[in-house]
Short mmCIF file of C-alpha atoms in Angstrom, two decimals:
data_model
loop_
_atom_site.label_atom_id
_atom_site.label_comp_id
_atom_site.label_asym_id
_atom_site.label_seq_id
_atom_site.Cartn_x
_atom_site.Cartn_y
_atom_site.Cartn_z
CA MET K 397 5.36 70.84 141.95
CA LYS K 398 4.19 67.21 141.97
CA LYS K 399 0.96 68.24 140.23
CA LYS K 400 2.95 70.17 137.67
CA MET K 401 5.24 67.20 136.96
CA LEU K 402 2.22 64.82 136.77
CA LEU K 403 0.54 67.10 134.22
CA LEU K 404 3.78 67.31 132.26
CA ASN K 405 4.22 63.52 132.21
CA THR K 406 0.56 62.99 131.24
CA THR K 407 0.91 65.42 128.34
CA VAL K 408 4.04 63.64 127.19
CA LEU K 409 2.32 60.24 127.30
CA LEU K 410 -0.62 61.59 125.31
CA GLY K 411 1.82 63.04 122.81
CA LEU K 412 3.69 59.74 122.49
CA GLY K 413 0.39 57.90 122.07
CA GLY K 414 -0.48 60.20 119.19
CA VAL K 415 2.84 59.48 117.51
CA LEU K 416 2.41 55.73 117.85
CA SER K 417 -1.09 55.97 116.34
CA THR K 418 0.17 57.87 113.28
CA PRO K 419 -0.05 55.68 110.14
CA ALA K 420 3.34 54.38 109.12
CA TYR K 421 2.46 54.76 105.44
CA ALA K 422 0.31 57.27 103.56
CA SER K 423 -0.51 56.65 99.91
CA THR K 424 -1.58 60.12 98.77
CA ILE K 425 -0.24 63.63 99.16
CA GLN K 426 -3.39 64.62 101.03
CA ASP K 427 -2.85 61.78 103.53
CA MET K 428 0.79 62.73 103.97
CA GLU K 429 -0.09 66.40 104.46
CA SER K 430 -2.61 65.35 107.11
CA GLN K 431 0.00 63.16 108.80
CA LYS K 432 2.54 65.99 108.68
CA SER K 433 0.02 68.35 110.33
CA GLN K 434 -0.51 65.82 113.14
CA ILE K 435 3.23 65.52 113.71
CA GLN K 436 3.63 69.31 113.77
CA ASN K 437 0.91 69.57 116.42
CA GLN K 438 2.59 66.82 118.44
CA ARG K 439 5.93 68.61 118.16
CA GLN K 440 4.33 71.80 119.45
CA ASP K 441 3.06 69.91 122.50
CA VAL K 442 6.44 68.24 123.09
CA GLN K 443 8.32 71.54 122.67
CA SER K 444 5.90 73.22 125.08
CA ASN K 445 6.65 70.45 127.61
CA ILE K 446 10.40 70.88 126.98
CA LYS K 447 10.03 74.57 127.81
CA ALA K 448 8.05 73.72 130.95
CA ALA K 449 10.78 71.26 131.99
CA SER K 450 13.46 73.91 131.31
CA ASP K 451 11.55 76.47 133.39
CA GLU K 452 11.20 73.95 136.22
CA LEU K 453 14.93 73.20 136.04
CA THR K 454 15.70 76.92 136.26
CA ARG K 455 13.44 77.23 139.31
CA LEU K 456 15.00 74.19 140.99
CA GLN K 457 18.51 75.45 140.31
CA ALA K 458 17.63 78.86 141.79
CA GLU K 459 16.18 77.15 144.86
CA GLN K 460 19.30 74.97 145.06
CA ASP K 461 21.52 78.09 144.94
CA GLN K 462 19.45 79.75 147.68
CA MET K 463 19.67 76.61 149.81
CA LYS K 464 23.43 76.45 149.29
CA ALA K 465 23.80 80.08 150.40
CA GLN K 466 21.74 79.41 153.53
CA LEU K 467 23.83 76.32 154.34
CA GLU K 468 26.97 78.44 154.07
CA ARG K 469 25.44 81.00 156.47
CA LEU K 470 24.49 78.27 158.95
CA THR K 471 27.98 76.78 158.77
CA LEU K 472 29.55 80.19 159.39
CA ALA K 473 27.13 80.89 162.24
CA GLU K 474 27.92 77.51 163.79
CA GLU K 475 31.67 78.21 163.61
CA GLU K 476 31.28 81.68 165.17
CA ASN K 477 29.05 80.40 167.97
CA ASN K 478 31.45 77.53 168.69
CA LYS K 479 34.24 80.10 169.10
CA LYS K 480 32.08 82.06 171.54
CA VAL K 481 31.24 78.86 173.46
CA GLN K 482 34.98 78.13 173.83
CA LYS K 483 35.71 81.71 174.94
CA THR K 484 32.82 81.63 177.41
CA GLU K 485 34.08 78.32 178.83
CA ALA K 486 37.55 79.87 179.27
CA ASP K 487 36.01 82.94 180.96
CA ILE K 488 34.00 80.70 183.28
CA LYS K 489 37.13 78.76 184.20
CA GLU K 490 39.09 81.96 184.90
CA THR K 491 36.23 83.52 186.87
CA SER K 492 35.86 80.35 188.93
CA LYS K 493 39.54 80.65 189.84
CA GLN K 494 38.95 84.25 190.89
CA VAL K 495 36.03 83.19 193.09
CA ASP K 496 38.13 80.46 194.72
CA GLN K 497 41.01 82.87 195.33
CA LEU K 498 38.73 85.51 196.82
CA GLU K 499 37.16 82.95 199.13
CA LYS K 500 40.63 81.95 200.33
CA GLU K 501 41.53 85.62 200.89
CA ILE K 502 38.31 86.18 202.81
CA LYS K 503 38.98 83.13 204.97
CA LEU K 504 42.51 84.34 205.79
CA LEU K 505 41.21 87.82 206.50
CA GLN K 506 38.56 86.43 208.83
CA GLU K 507 41.22 84.49 210.75
CA LYS K 508 43.35 87.64 210.96
CA LEU K 509 40.38 89.67 212.13
CA GLU K 510 39.52 87.12 214.80
CA LYS K 511 43.07 87.45 216.19
CA ARG K 512 42.72 91.24 216.13
CA ASN K 513 39.43 90.83 217.90
CA ASP K 514 41.10 88.96 220.75
CA ILE K 515 43.91 91.54 220.93
CA LEU K 516 41.50 94.47 221.06
CA LYS K 517 39.42 92.79 223.75
CA ASP K 518 42.53 92.19 225.84
CA ARG K 519 43.49 95.83 225.40
CA ALA K 520 40.00 96.88 226.43
CA ARG K 521 40.26 94.81 229.63
CA SER K 522 43.66 96.30 230.39
CA MET K 523 42.23 99.75 229.88
CA GLN K 524 39.39 99.00 232.26
CA GLU K 525 41.74 97.54 234.87
CA SER K 526 43.87 100.68 234.59
CA GLY K 527 40.86 102.80 235.45
CA GLY K 528 39.45 103.20 231.95
CA ASN K 529 35.84 103.73 230.97
CA VAL K 530 33.68 100.75 231.99
CA GLU K 531 31.06 101.59 229.41
CA TYR K 532 33.70 101.30 226.71
CA LEU K 533 34.54 97.74 227.76
CA GLN K 534 30.87 96.75 227.99
CA VAL K 535 30.19 98.15 224.52
CA LEU K 536 33.03 96.17 223.00
CA LEU K 537 32.53 92.93 224.89
CA GLY K 538 28.78 93.01 224.27
CA SER K 539 29.17 92.73 220.47
CA SER K 540 27.37 89.80 218.83
CA SER K 541 29.87 89.33 215.97
CA PHE K 542 33.19 90.64 214.84
CA GLY K 543 31.51 92.99 212.35
CA ASP K 544 29.37 94.29 215.17
CA PHE K 545 32.49 94.56 217.35
CA VAL K 546 34.28 96.69 214.72
CA ASP K 547 31.27 98.97 214.34
CA ARG K 548 31.00 99.39 218.14
CA ALA K 549 34.73 100.00 218.51
CA LEU K 550 34.66 102.71 215.87
CA ALA K 551 31.73 104.33 217.65
CA VAL K 552 33.55 104.59 220.98
CA SER K 553 35.41 107.89 221.18
CA THR K 554 37.84 106.77 223.88
CA ILE K 555 39.69 104.32 221.60
CA VAL K 556 43.13 105.48 220.61
CA ASP K 557 43.70 106.84 217.12
CA ALA K 558 45.98 103.98 216.14
CA ASP K 559 43.33 101.41 216.96
CA ARG K 560 40.70 103.43 215.12
CA GLY K 561 42.85 103.48 211.97
CA ILE K 562 43.49 99.74 212.10
CA LEU K 563 39.80 99.03 212.59
CA LYS K 564 38.75 101.25 209.70
CA GLU K 565 41.32 99.72 207.37
CA THR K 566 40.30 96.20 208.41
CA LYS K 567 36.61 96.88 207.90
CA ASN K 568 37.22 98.47 204.48
CA MET K 569 39.24 95.46 203.40
CA GLN K 570 36.54 93.09 204.54
CA ASP K 571 33.77 95.05 202.77
CA GLU K 572 35.82 95.33 199.57
CA LEU K 573 36.49 91.60 199.45
CA LYS K 574 32.84 90.77 200.02
CA THR K 575 31.74 93.21 197.29
CA LYS K 576 34.29 91.83 194.87
CA GLN K 577 33.24 88.28 195.66
CA ALA K 578 29.58 89.13 195.02
CA ASP K 579 30.48 90.81 191.69
CA VAL K 580 32.58 87.87 190.54
CA LYS K 581 29.90 85.36 191.50
CA SER K 582 27.34 87.41 189.59
CA LYS K 583 29.61 87.47 186.54
CA LEU K 584 30.12 83.71 186.83
CA ALA K 585 26.37 83.11 186.96
CA SER K 586 25.86 85.32 183.89
CA LEU K 587 28.59 83.48 181.97
CA GLU K 588 27.10 80.11 182.86
CA ASP K 589 23.67 81.28 181.64
CA MET K 590 25.25 82.58 178.43
CA LYS K 591 27.01 79.28 177.84
CA ALA K 592 23.73 77.41 178.29
CA GLU K 593 22.15 79.73 175.70
CA LEU K 594 25.06 79.24 173.28
CA ASP K 595 24.99 75.45 173.75
CA GLU K 596 21.29 75.38 172.93
CA MET K 597 21.88 77.65 169.93
CA THR K 598 24.64 75.36 168.62
CA VAL K 599 22.33 72.34 168.83
CA GLN K 600 19.60 74.23 166.99
CA LEU K 601 22.00 75.36 164.25
CA ALA K 602 23.22 71.80 163.77
CA ALA K 603 19.61 70.60 163.49
CA GLN K 604 18.84 73.32 160.94
CA LYS K 605 21.91 72.38 158.92
CA LYS K 606 20.91 68.69 158.94
CA GLN K 607 17.41 69.59 157.76
CA LYS K 608 18.76 71.88 155.03
CA ASP K 609 21.13 69.12 153.88
CA ALA K 610 18.17 66.75 153.50
CA LEU K 611 16.20 69.37 151.55
CA ALA K 612 19.20 70.08 149.33
CA LYS K 613 19.47 66.37 148.49
CA GLU K 614 15.75 66.23 147.72
CA LEU K 615 16.11 69.21 145.38
CA LYS K 616 19.08 67.57 143.69
CA ASP K 617 17.06 64.39 143.11
CA LYS K 618 14.17 66.38 141.62
CA GLU K 619 16.61 68.23 139.40
CA ALA K 620 18.08 64.94 138.13
CA LYS K 621 14.60 63.53 137.36
CA ASN K 622 13.63 66.71 135.56
CA GLU K 623 16.84 66.58 133.52
CA GLU K 624 16.00 63.01 132.56
CA LEU K 625 12.47 64.00 131.54
CA LYS K 626 13.79 66.93 129.50
CA ALA K 627 16.27 64.66 127.72
CA SER K 628 13.47 62.18 126.95
CA LEU K 629 11.30 64.97 125.55
CA GLN K 630 14.16 66.28 123.44
CA SER K 631 14.77 62.79 122.08
CA LYS K 632 11.09 62.44 121.17
CA ASP K 633 11.12 65.87 119.53
CA SER K 634 14.15 64.81 117.48
CA SER K 635 12.33 61.63 116.46
CA LEU K 636 9.26 63.60 115.44
CA ALA K 637 11.46 66.07 113.53
CA ASN K 638 13.01 63.17 111.57
CA GLU K 639 9.58 61.74 110.81
CA GLN K 640 8.37 65.18 109.70
CA SER K 641 11.42 65.59 107.48
CA THR K 642 10.81 62.15 105.94
CA LEU K 643 7.18 63.03 105.24
CA GLU K 644 8.17 66.35 103.66
CA GLN K 645 10.61 64.52 101.40
CA ASN K 646 7.95 61.93 100.54
CA ILE K 647 5.46 64.69 99.71
CA LYS K 648 8.08 66.35 97.51
CA ASP K 649 8.86 63.07 95.73
CA GLN K 650 5.15 62.27 95.32
CA LYS K 651 4.48 65.69 93.82
CA ALA K 652 7.41 65.29 91.45
CA ALA K 653 6.14 61.84 90.38
CA GLU K 654 2.62 63.14 89.82
CA GLU K 655 3.95 66.10 87.81
CA ALA K 656 6.02 63.74 85.64
CA ALA K 657 3.01 61.49 85.14
CA ARG K 658 0.87 64.47 84.19
CA LYS K 659 3.39 65.67 81.63
CA ALA K 660 3.77 62.16 80.22
CA ALA K 661 0.01 61.84 79.90
CA GLU K 662 -0.21 65.18 78.12
CA GLN K 663 2.56 64.19 75.73
CA ALA K 664 0.92 60.85 75.00
CA ALA K 665 -2.43 62.54 74.39
CA LYS K 666 -0.85 64.99 71.95
CA GLU K 667 0.86 62.22 70.03
CA ALA K 668 -2.33 60.13 69.92
CA ALA K 669 -4.35 63.10 68.66
CA LYS K 670 -1.80 63.87 65.97
CA LYS K 671 -1.72 60.28 64.81
CA ALA K 672 -5.52 60.04 64.78
CA ALA K 673 -5.76 63.22 62.67
CA GLU K 674 -3.30 61.90 60.17
CA GLN K 675 -4.97 58.45 59.91
CA ALA K 676 -8.54 59.54 59.75
CA GLN K 677 -9.54 62.97 58.62
CA LYS K 678 -13.19 62.14 59.27
CA ALA K 679 -12.61 61.10 62.86
CA ALA K 680 -13.50 63.74 65.32
CA ALA K 681 -10.59 65.07 67.23
CA GLU K 682 -10.73 63.83 70.75
CA PRO K 683 -9.67 66.29 73.41
CA ALA K 684 -6.60 65.36 75.25
CA GLU K 685 -7.26 64.24 78.75
CA LYS K 686 -5.54 66.43 81.16
CA ALA K 687 -4.82 65.30 84.63
CA ASP K 688 -5.44 67.93 87.25
CA SER K 689 -2.85 68.09 89.86
CA PRO K 690 -4.49 68.13 93.26
CA SER K 691 -3.82 71.30 95.16
CA PRO K 692 -1.84 70.46 98.25
CA LYS K 693 -3.24 71.73 101.46
CA ALA K 694 -1.17 74.39 103.08
CA ALA K 695 0.56 73.06 106.12
CA PRO K 696 -0.70 74.76 109.25
CA LYS K 697 1.72 77.24 110.68
CA ALA K 698 3.18 76.33 113.99
CA SER K 699 1.84 78.61 116.67
CA SER K 700 3.26 79.08 120.10
CA ASN K 701 1.20 79.93 123.15
CA ASP K 702 4.27 80.29 125.31
CA VAL K 703 4.58 83.57 127.07
CA ALA K 704 7.95 84.57 128.43
CA PRO K 705 7.72 84.64 132.21
CA THR K 706 8.01 88.03 133.81
CA SER K 707 9.05 88.65 137.34
CA ALA K 708 7.42 91.36 139.40
CA PRO K 709 9.84 93.84 140.95
CA ALA K 710 10.63 93.21 144.59
CA PRO K 711 8.37 95.24 146.88
CA LYS K 712 10.14 98.25 148.35
CA ALA K 713 10.42 98.24 152.14
CA SER K 714 8.19 100.96 153.54
CA ASN K 715 8.52 100.67 157.33
CA VAL K 716 10.46 99.00 160.08
CA VAL K 717 7.87 96.22 160.51
CA THR K 718 8.43 94.80 157.02
CA VAL K 719 12.01 95.69 156.05
CA GLY K 720 13.37 92.58 157.75
CA ASN K 721 11.20 90.17 155.73
CA ARG K 722 13.96 89.92 153.12
CA TRP K 723 16.12 88.04 155.65
CA ILE K 724 13.51 85.41 156.56
CA GLY K 725 14.99 82.10 155.41
CA ASN K 726 18.17 83.89 154.28
CA SER K 727 19.94 84.55 157.58
CA ALA K 728 21.52 82.90 160.60
CA TYR K 729 21.93 83.91 164.26
CA VAL K 730 25.46 84.68 165.45
CA PHE K 731 26.00 85.84 169.04
CA GLY K 732 27.64 89.26 168.63
CA GLY K 733 27.14 89.18 164.84
CA GLY K 734 25.72 91.88 162.56
CA ARG K 735 28.19 94.57 163.62
CA SER K 736 30.19 94.66 160.41
CA GLN K 737 29.17 95.16 156.78
CA SER K 738 30.51 91.70 155.97
CA ASP K 739 28.18 90.11 158.56
CA ILE K 740 25.22 92.11 157.26
CA ASN K 741 25.99 91.15 153.64
CA HIS K 742 25.95 87.48 154.68
CA GLY K 743 22.78 87.82 156.79
CA LEU K 744 24.53 87.11 160.11
CA PHE K 745 22.80 88.95 162.99
CA ASP K 746 22.08 88.74 166.67
CA CYS K 747 18.86 90.21 168.07
CA SER K 748 20.08 93.74 168.85
CA SER K 749 22.12 94.21 165.64
CA PHE K 750 19.08 93.16 163.56
CA VAL K 751 16.89 95.76 165.31
CA HIS K 752 19.59 98.40 164.70
CA TRP K 753 19.79 97.42 161.00
CA ALA K 754 16.00 97.43 160.54
CA TYR K 755 15.60 100.92 161.98
CA SER K 756 18.55 102.19 159.93
CA GLN K 757 16.65 101.12 156.79
CA VAL K 758 13.88 103.60 157.61
CA GLY K 759 16.28 106.40 158.52
CA VAL K 760 16.40 105.98 162.32
CA ASN K 761 19.83 105.83 163.99
CA LEU K 762 19.90 103.81 167.22
CA GLY K 763 23.48 104.69 168.12
CA PRO K 764 26.87 103.23 167.14
CA LEU K 765 26.49 99.81 165.51
CA GLY K 766 29.59 98.42 167.20
CA SER K 767 28.23 98.92 170.70
CA VAL K 768 24.50 98.24 170.23
CA SER K 769 23.03 95.78 172.74
CA THR K 770 19.73 95.00 174.42
CA GLU K 771 20.92 97.24 177.27
CA THR K 772 21.41 100.27 174.96
CA LEU K 773 18.17 99.59 173.08
CA LYS K 774 15.99 99.50 176.17
CA HIS K 775 17.07 103.11 176.87
CA ALA K 776 16.78 104.23 173.22
CA GLY K 777 13.16 105.41 173.35
CA THR K 778 10.18 105.79 175.66
CA GLN K 779 8.85 102.89 177.72
CA VAL K 780 5.13 102.24 177.28
CA SER K 781 2.71 99.77 178.80
CA SER K 782 2.48 96.37 177.13
CA SER K 783 -1.28 96.96 176.86
CA GLN K 784 -0.53 99.90 174.52
CA MET K 785 1.87 97.96 172.28
CA GLN K 786 1.90 99.06 168.61
CA PRO K 787 3.65 97.70 165.49
CA GLY K 788 7.22 99.01 165.44
CA ASP K 789 7.67 98.99 169.23
CA LEU K 790 10.63 97.10 170.70
CA VAL K 791 9.73 94.13 172.92
CA PHE K 792 12.14 92.55 175.42
CA PHE K 793 12.46 89.01 176.77
CA ASP K 794 14.31 87.47 179.71
CA THR K 795 16.35 84.62 178.15
CA TYR K 796 19.86 83.89 179.41
CA LYS K 797 19.64 87.14 181.39
CA LYS K 798 17.13 89.91 182.06
CA ASP K 799 16.34 91.75 178.80
CA GLY K 800 18.56 89.19 177.04
CA HIS K 801 16.53 89.26 173.79
CA VAL K 802 14.81 92.00 171.77
CA GLY K 803 12.56 92.10 168.71
CA ILE K 804 10.19 94.38 166.79
CA TYR K 805 6.45 94.00 167.40
CA VAL K 806 4.55 93.46 164.13
CA GLY K 807 1.01 93.21 165.52
CA GLY K 808 -1.33 90.31 166.17
CA GLY K 809 0.71 89.09 169.12
CA LYS K 810 3.80 88.48 166.95
CA PHE K 811 7.25 90.01 166.61
CA ILE K 812 10.12 89.82 164.11
CA GLY K 813 13.68 89.37 165.27
CA ALA K 814 16.91 87.43 164.88
CA GLN K 815 16.05 84.23 166.75
CA SER K 816 18.79 81.84 167.86
CA SER K 817 16.90 78.83 166.47
CA THR K 818 15.91 80.19 163.04
CA GLY K 819 17.79 83.37 162.18
CA VAL K 820 15.49 86.26 161.25
CA ALA K 821 11.89 85.07 161.64
CA ILE K 822 8.46 86.11 162.86
CA ALA K 823 7.56 84.47 166.20
CA ASN K 824 4.44 84.27 168.34
CA MET K 825 4.72 85.99 171.71
CA SER K 826 1.11 85.28 172.71
CA SER K 827 1.75 81.65 173.64
CA GLY K 828 4.49 79.11 174.24
CA TYR K 829 8.17 79.92 174.82
CA TRP K 830 8.15 83.62 173.97
CA LYS K 831 5.06 84.33 176.07
CA GLN K 832 6.88 82.83 179.06
CA LYS K 833 10.02 84.89 178.35
CA PHE K 834 8.29 88.24 177.62
CA ASN K 835 8.99 90.50 180.61
CA GLY K 836 6.52 93.28 179.75
CA ARG K 837 9.18 95.82 178.71
CA VAL K 838 8.03 97.75 175.60
CA VAL K 839 10.04 100.66 174.16
CA ARG K 840 8.66 103.03 171.56
CA ILE K 841 11.30 104.61 169.31
#
């Protein structure tokens, strides 16, 4: 663009130099016609530059509109992700409470079980003292832990049914609490990882927005300078038009004066000839001198070399590898986005909804849009070896969780997907971050 503007300014300066070098006064019609032709040529150059400035303004305004739309998407994405961060923080807080409560319950249960342990051992001793089975007592008292004690007690057939029921119930309660605690802790760890991912995404979106704001300001400044240049060119064209109009009027006046002079000369010659004939019959009649009116040169017709710009039709998407290119630079990542037509219309996707959309564009249905996820996508086709990867295959990455991110392989060690840092973009999975996160899972649809 800078080269284009430099060329435009140089042309304008050359044009202005030509105007300044034009003689301020021309004495003959031929000189004035020549001066008029020069001004017409200069006007053509200035008007061509005005058109170039107008075209550049149109381009800048279109770029400004596109930038504005992307800023709106980034703002919306930032708002949606902030909401999810807040919800995730609330879920983490609630889950932490659940973990604490379960740990308290487990502690109380362990104390209760220890008391039961003592009671059952006392009962076992009493049974032995009353002539009971010695092996039974040795089995129970030889346990290494209370869990081992419960398992041994259940295995001894001589224990009364009431004790067996209590032991089974106690063991089931203990196992259930431990399972629940493990599940809740796993959920808490997953939520904490998700929050870390969302926090990073929010920072990246804010950085993108700041960069876009700076670019938007730069575009606005260029637009203002181009407007100023266009106004200057239009002013110069107006000045040249006035000078051309003045010259045309001067040419008209000069022609009228020369025509009047010619007629006056003819009339004077006629009168002189008549008087000479009357005064001297012997004098030879002298031919009247006739002034030839110079033929004005035809003013050159203004020609325009401007060709109206034509825009080539947008290429039609032909396969899943390329259909998503339309969203590059025109989208933003929203965790859980892309599952409504409104989100899609605004270019708001997460990784799995983008993959679902891309395949839908080539007539492949990957299941209900509302429930699509990396988990559903990894079971949507046939798993193949990463060494046999082909364009169009789904590739999976371990980000905030296993198989937490998915994209479409495009070949050359690259994939296209909705990335948290850029929106829809093509990324390199042969080196750097994505190489580290690629887990080798490849699914062919």
